[in-house]
């Protein structure tokens, strides 16, 4: 019997990792009761050769109708990663010569390479599925652009933005997919070199977005494209505008009573004689009013600067 046991790549490190089994031979099913023992032992060994199982007690041979007389097992390992084991069981005792061991070692090396490649492919698929799940759950529009300026990924939130997408297809050039001219220009002009990573963009429906670009690198010298994240800032801009309007209104409304206070305080000496102490009080009132008037003027000037009127 020959059996190959491969640990499932996704949960290989867990105690309850799934084992994929491939087998051949008339006694393969009966010998399968030894799988767990051999799989555990070979995780820390380079090979196991038992020419006569009646003379060696490395394995606990549980009661079975046909017990193997000889066993040889080799791990499937690549760069210190344990992928599983290949093992052979024979009906009777036998001696393994160097050519047989070398042949099985070569076979296990090829199987290890295949298992490692399958593991990389599996992890890549799982990683992409996880990324797509995250993007689907992200409420903010996300676009992934390749180094060739093709749209290779966009989440459902991006498709819901009015005026953003012209054609809901991936693996297509940016010019064919993106409808908004400013965003299309931003994506086309972005390179692997340093670029302005944040832009404020207004959509046709009145919404405002903060468009952030983040380059993606395979290595320090090899670019892999960029990720475009669009954050809806419409509500924040409206709140900021409301705050500005409120401050400007309050500041403007304060100027009228302050001007009246300054005028009446200035006219007090005109309507009657005031002593030194009264004059001192009037000067303090005027000084305080002047400071408040100057403060309101500064606030109004600040609002004019933010609105671009100055």
Short mmCIF file of C-alpha atoms in Angstrom, two decimals, residues 86-241:
data_model
loop_
_atom_site.label_atom_id
_atom_site.label_comp_id
_atom_site.label_asym_id
_atom_site.label_seq_id
_atom_site.Cartn_x
_atom_site.Cartn_y
_atom_site.Cartn_z
CA UNK A 86 4.23 9.80 1.79
CA UNK A 87 4.52 6.30 3.20
CA UNK A 88 4.53 2.73 1.94
CA UNK A 89 3.47 -0.41 3.78
CA UNK A 90 4.44 -3.93 2.76
CA UNK A 91 2.80 -7.24 3.71
CA UNK A 92 6.04 -8.82 4.87
CA UNK A 93 9.39 -7.72 6.24
CA UNK A 94 11.97 -6.54 3.74
CA UNK A 95 15.27 -4.73 3.47
CA UNK A 96 15.36 -1.36 1.70
CA UNK A 97 18.50 -0.77 -0.35
CA UNK A 98 19.97 2.67 -1.03
CA UNK A 99 18.53 2.85 -4.56
CA UNK A 100 14.99 2.34 -3.30
CA UNK A 101 15.45 4.94 -0.56
CA UNK A 102 16.96 7.39 -3.06
CA UNK A 103 14.10 6.83 -5.50
CA UNK A 104 11.49 7.46 -2.80
CA UNK A 105 13.42 10.52 -1.59
CA UNK A 106 13.40 11.94 -5.12
CA UNK A 107 9.69 11.18 -5.39
CA UNK A 108 8.98 12.90 -2.07
CA UNK A 109 11.00 15.96 -3.17
CA UNK A 110 8.90 16.32 -6.32
CA UNK A 111 5.74 15.83 -4.28
CA UNK A 112 6.94 18.49 -1.82
CA UNK A 113 7.46 20.97 -4.65
CA UNK A 114 3.99 20.23 -5.98
CA UNK A 115 2.49 20.61 -2.50
CA UNK A 116 4.31 23.93 -1.98
CA UNK A 117 3.06 25.28 -5.33
CA UNK A 118 -0.47 24.14 -4.55
CA UNK A 119 -0.18 25.82 -1.14
CA UNK A 120 0.90 29.13 -2.68
CA UNK A 121 -1.93 28.97 -5.19
CA UNK A 122 -4.46 28.10 -2.48
CA UNK A 123 -3.28 30.91 -0.22
CA UNK A 124 -3.43 33.35 -3.14
CA UNK A 125 -7.03 32.34 -3.85
CA UNK A 126 -8.01 32.58 -0.17
CA UNK A 127 -6.26 35.95 0.13
CA UNK A 128 -8.10 37.30 -2.90
CA UNK A 129 -11.42 36.01 -1.58
CA UNK A 130 -10.79 37.66 1.78
CA UNK A 131 -9.83 40.93 0.09
CA UNK A 132 -12.97 40.83 -2.05
CA UNK A 133 -15.09 40.15 1.04
CA UNK A 134 -13.53 43.14 2.81
CA UNK A 135 -14.08 45.37 -0.20
CA UNK A 136 -17.69 44.24 -0.59
CA UNK A 137 -18.34 45.11 3.06
CA UNK A 138 -16.57 48.49 2.81
CA UNK A 139 -19.13 51.31 2.52
CA UNK A 140 -16.62 53.61 0.83
CA UNK A 141 -15.87 53.32 -2.90
CA UNK A 142 -12.59 51.53 -3.66
CA UNK A 143 -10.84 51.13 -7.01
CA UNK A 144 -7.73 49.02 -7.63
CA UNK A 145 -5.69 50.08 -10.65
CA UNK A 146 -2.88 48.06 -12.22
CA UNK A 147 0.47 49.48 -13.26
CA UNK A 148 -0.84 49.38 -16.84
CA UNK A 149 -3.73 51.69 -15.87
CA UNK A 150 -6.37 48.98 -16.02
CA UNK A 151 -9.20 48.80 -13.47
CA UNK A 152 -8.72 45.34 -11.94
CA UNK A 153 -11.09 45.64 -9.00
CA UNK A 154 -13.91 47.86 -7.78
CA UNK A 155 -16.30 47.29 -4.91
CA UNK A 156 -20.12 47.60 -4.99
CA UNK A 157 -19.95 51.00 -3.27
CA UNK A 158 -18.03 52.39 -6.26
CA UNK A 159 -20.77 51.27 -8.62
CA UNK A 160 -23.36 53.18 -6.59
CA UNK A 161 -21.63 56.56 -6.94
CA UNK A 162 -23.51 58.55 -9.55
CA UNK A 163 -21.30 59.73 -12.38
CA UNK A 164 -18.22 57.69 -11.40
CA UNK A 165 -18.33 54.51 -13.47
CA UNK A 166 -19.07 54.46 -17.18
CA UNK A 167 -18.76 50.69 -17.69
CA UNK A 168 -18.96 48.23 -14.78
CA UNK A 169 -16.24 45.93 -16.13
CA UNK A 170 -12.84 44.99 -14.74
CA UNK A 171 -9.60 44.30 -16.58
CA UNK A 172 -10.38 47.31 -18.76
CA UNK A 173 -8.45 50.60 -19.22
CA UNK A 174 -9.29 53.48 -16.90
CA UNK A 175 -10.47 55.59 -19.85
CA UNK A 176 -13.15 53.01 -20.67
CA UNK A 177 -14.36 52.39 -17.12
CA UNK A 178 -14.20 55.74 -15.26
CA UNK A 179 -16.68 58.39 -16.36
CA UNK A 180 -15.81 61.30 -14.04
CA UNK A 181 -13.18 63.38 -15.91
CA UNK A 182 -11.33 64.66 -12.84
CA UNK A 183 -11.01 61.23 -11.23
CA UNK A 184 -10.04 59.72 -14.58
CA UNK A 185 -7.29 62.32 -14.93
CA UNK A 186 -6.07 61.73 -11.36
CA UNK A 187 -5.78 57.97 -11.95
CA UNK A 188 -4.09 58.36 -15.32
CA UNK A 189 -1.50 60.85 -14.09
CA UNK A 190 -0.64 58.93 -10.91
CA UNK A 191 2.66 57.07 -11.23
CA UNK A 192 4.98 55.10 -9.00
CA UNK A 193 6.86 58.34 -8.37
CA UNK A 194 5.72 60.58 -5.48
CA UNK A 195 2.39 62.17 -6.27
CA UNK A 196 -0.30 64.28 -4.65
CA UNK A 197 -2.11 61.47 -2.82
CA UNK A 198 -5.26 63.34 -1.81
CA UNK A 199 -7.77 65.28 -3.93
CA UNK A 200 -11.17 66.81 -3.27
CA UNK A 201 -13.63 65.92 -6.01
CA UNK A 202 -17.21 67.12 -6.52
CA UNK A 203 -19.70 64.79 -8.14
CA UNK A 204 -22.60 65.84 -10.43
CA UNK A 205 -25.19 65.09 -7.72
CA UNK A 206 -23.54 67.56 -5.33
CA UNK A 207 -21.64 65.03 -3.23
CA UNK A 208 -18.02 65.72 -2.35
CA UNK A 209 -15.35 63.03 -2.02
CA UNK A 210 -11.82 63.01 -0.68
CA UNK A 211 -9.94 60.81 -3.18
CA UNK A 212 -6.84 59.18 -1.68
CA UNK A 213 -4.30 57.26 -3.76
CA UNK A 214 -1.94 54.68 -2.27
CA UNK A 215 0.74 53.03 -4.44
CA UNK A 216 1.20 49.26 -4.26
CA UNK A 217 4.66 47.72 -4.61
CA UNK A 218 5.72 44.13 -5.29
CA UNK A 219 9.16 45.11 -4.08
CA UNK A 220 11.04 48.36 -3.50
CA UNK A 221 11.67 48.72 -7.24
CA UNK A 222 8.68 46.97 -8.85
CA UNK A 223 5.33 48.85 -8.80
CA UNK A 224 2.09 46.88 -8.88
CA UNK A 225 -0.41 49.70 -9.37
CA UNK A 226 -2.38 51.72 -6.86
CA UNK A 227 -5.47 51.70 -4.67
CA UNK A 228 -7.96 54.56 -4.89
CA UNK A 229 -10.15 55.15 -1.83
CA UNK A 230 -13.01 57.66 -2.02
CA UNK A 231 -14.28 59.01 1.28
CA UNK A 232 -17.61 60.86 1.26
CA UNK A 233 -17.01 64.23 2.95
CA UNK A 234 -20.31 65.86 1.92
CA UNK A 235 -21.70 65.81 5.45
CA UNK A 236 -18.48 67.25 6.90
CA UNK A 237 -18.42 70.05 4.36
CA UNK A 238 -22.04 70.88 5.11
CA UNK A 239 -21.32 70.91 8.84
CA UNK A 240 -18.28 73.10 8.29
CA UNK A 241 -20.34 75.49 6.17
#
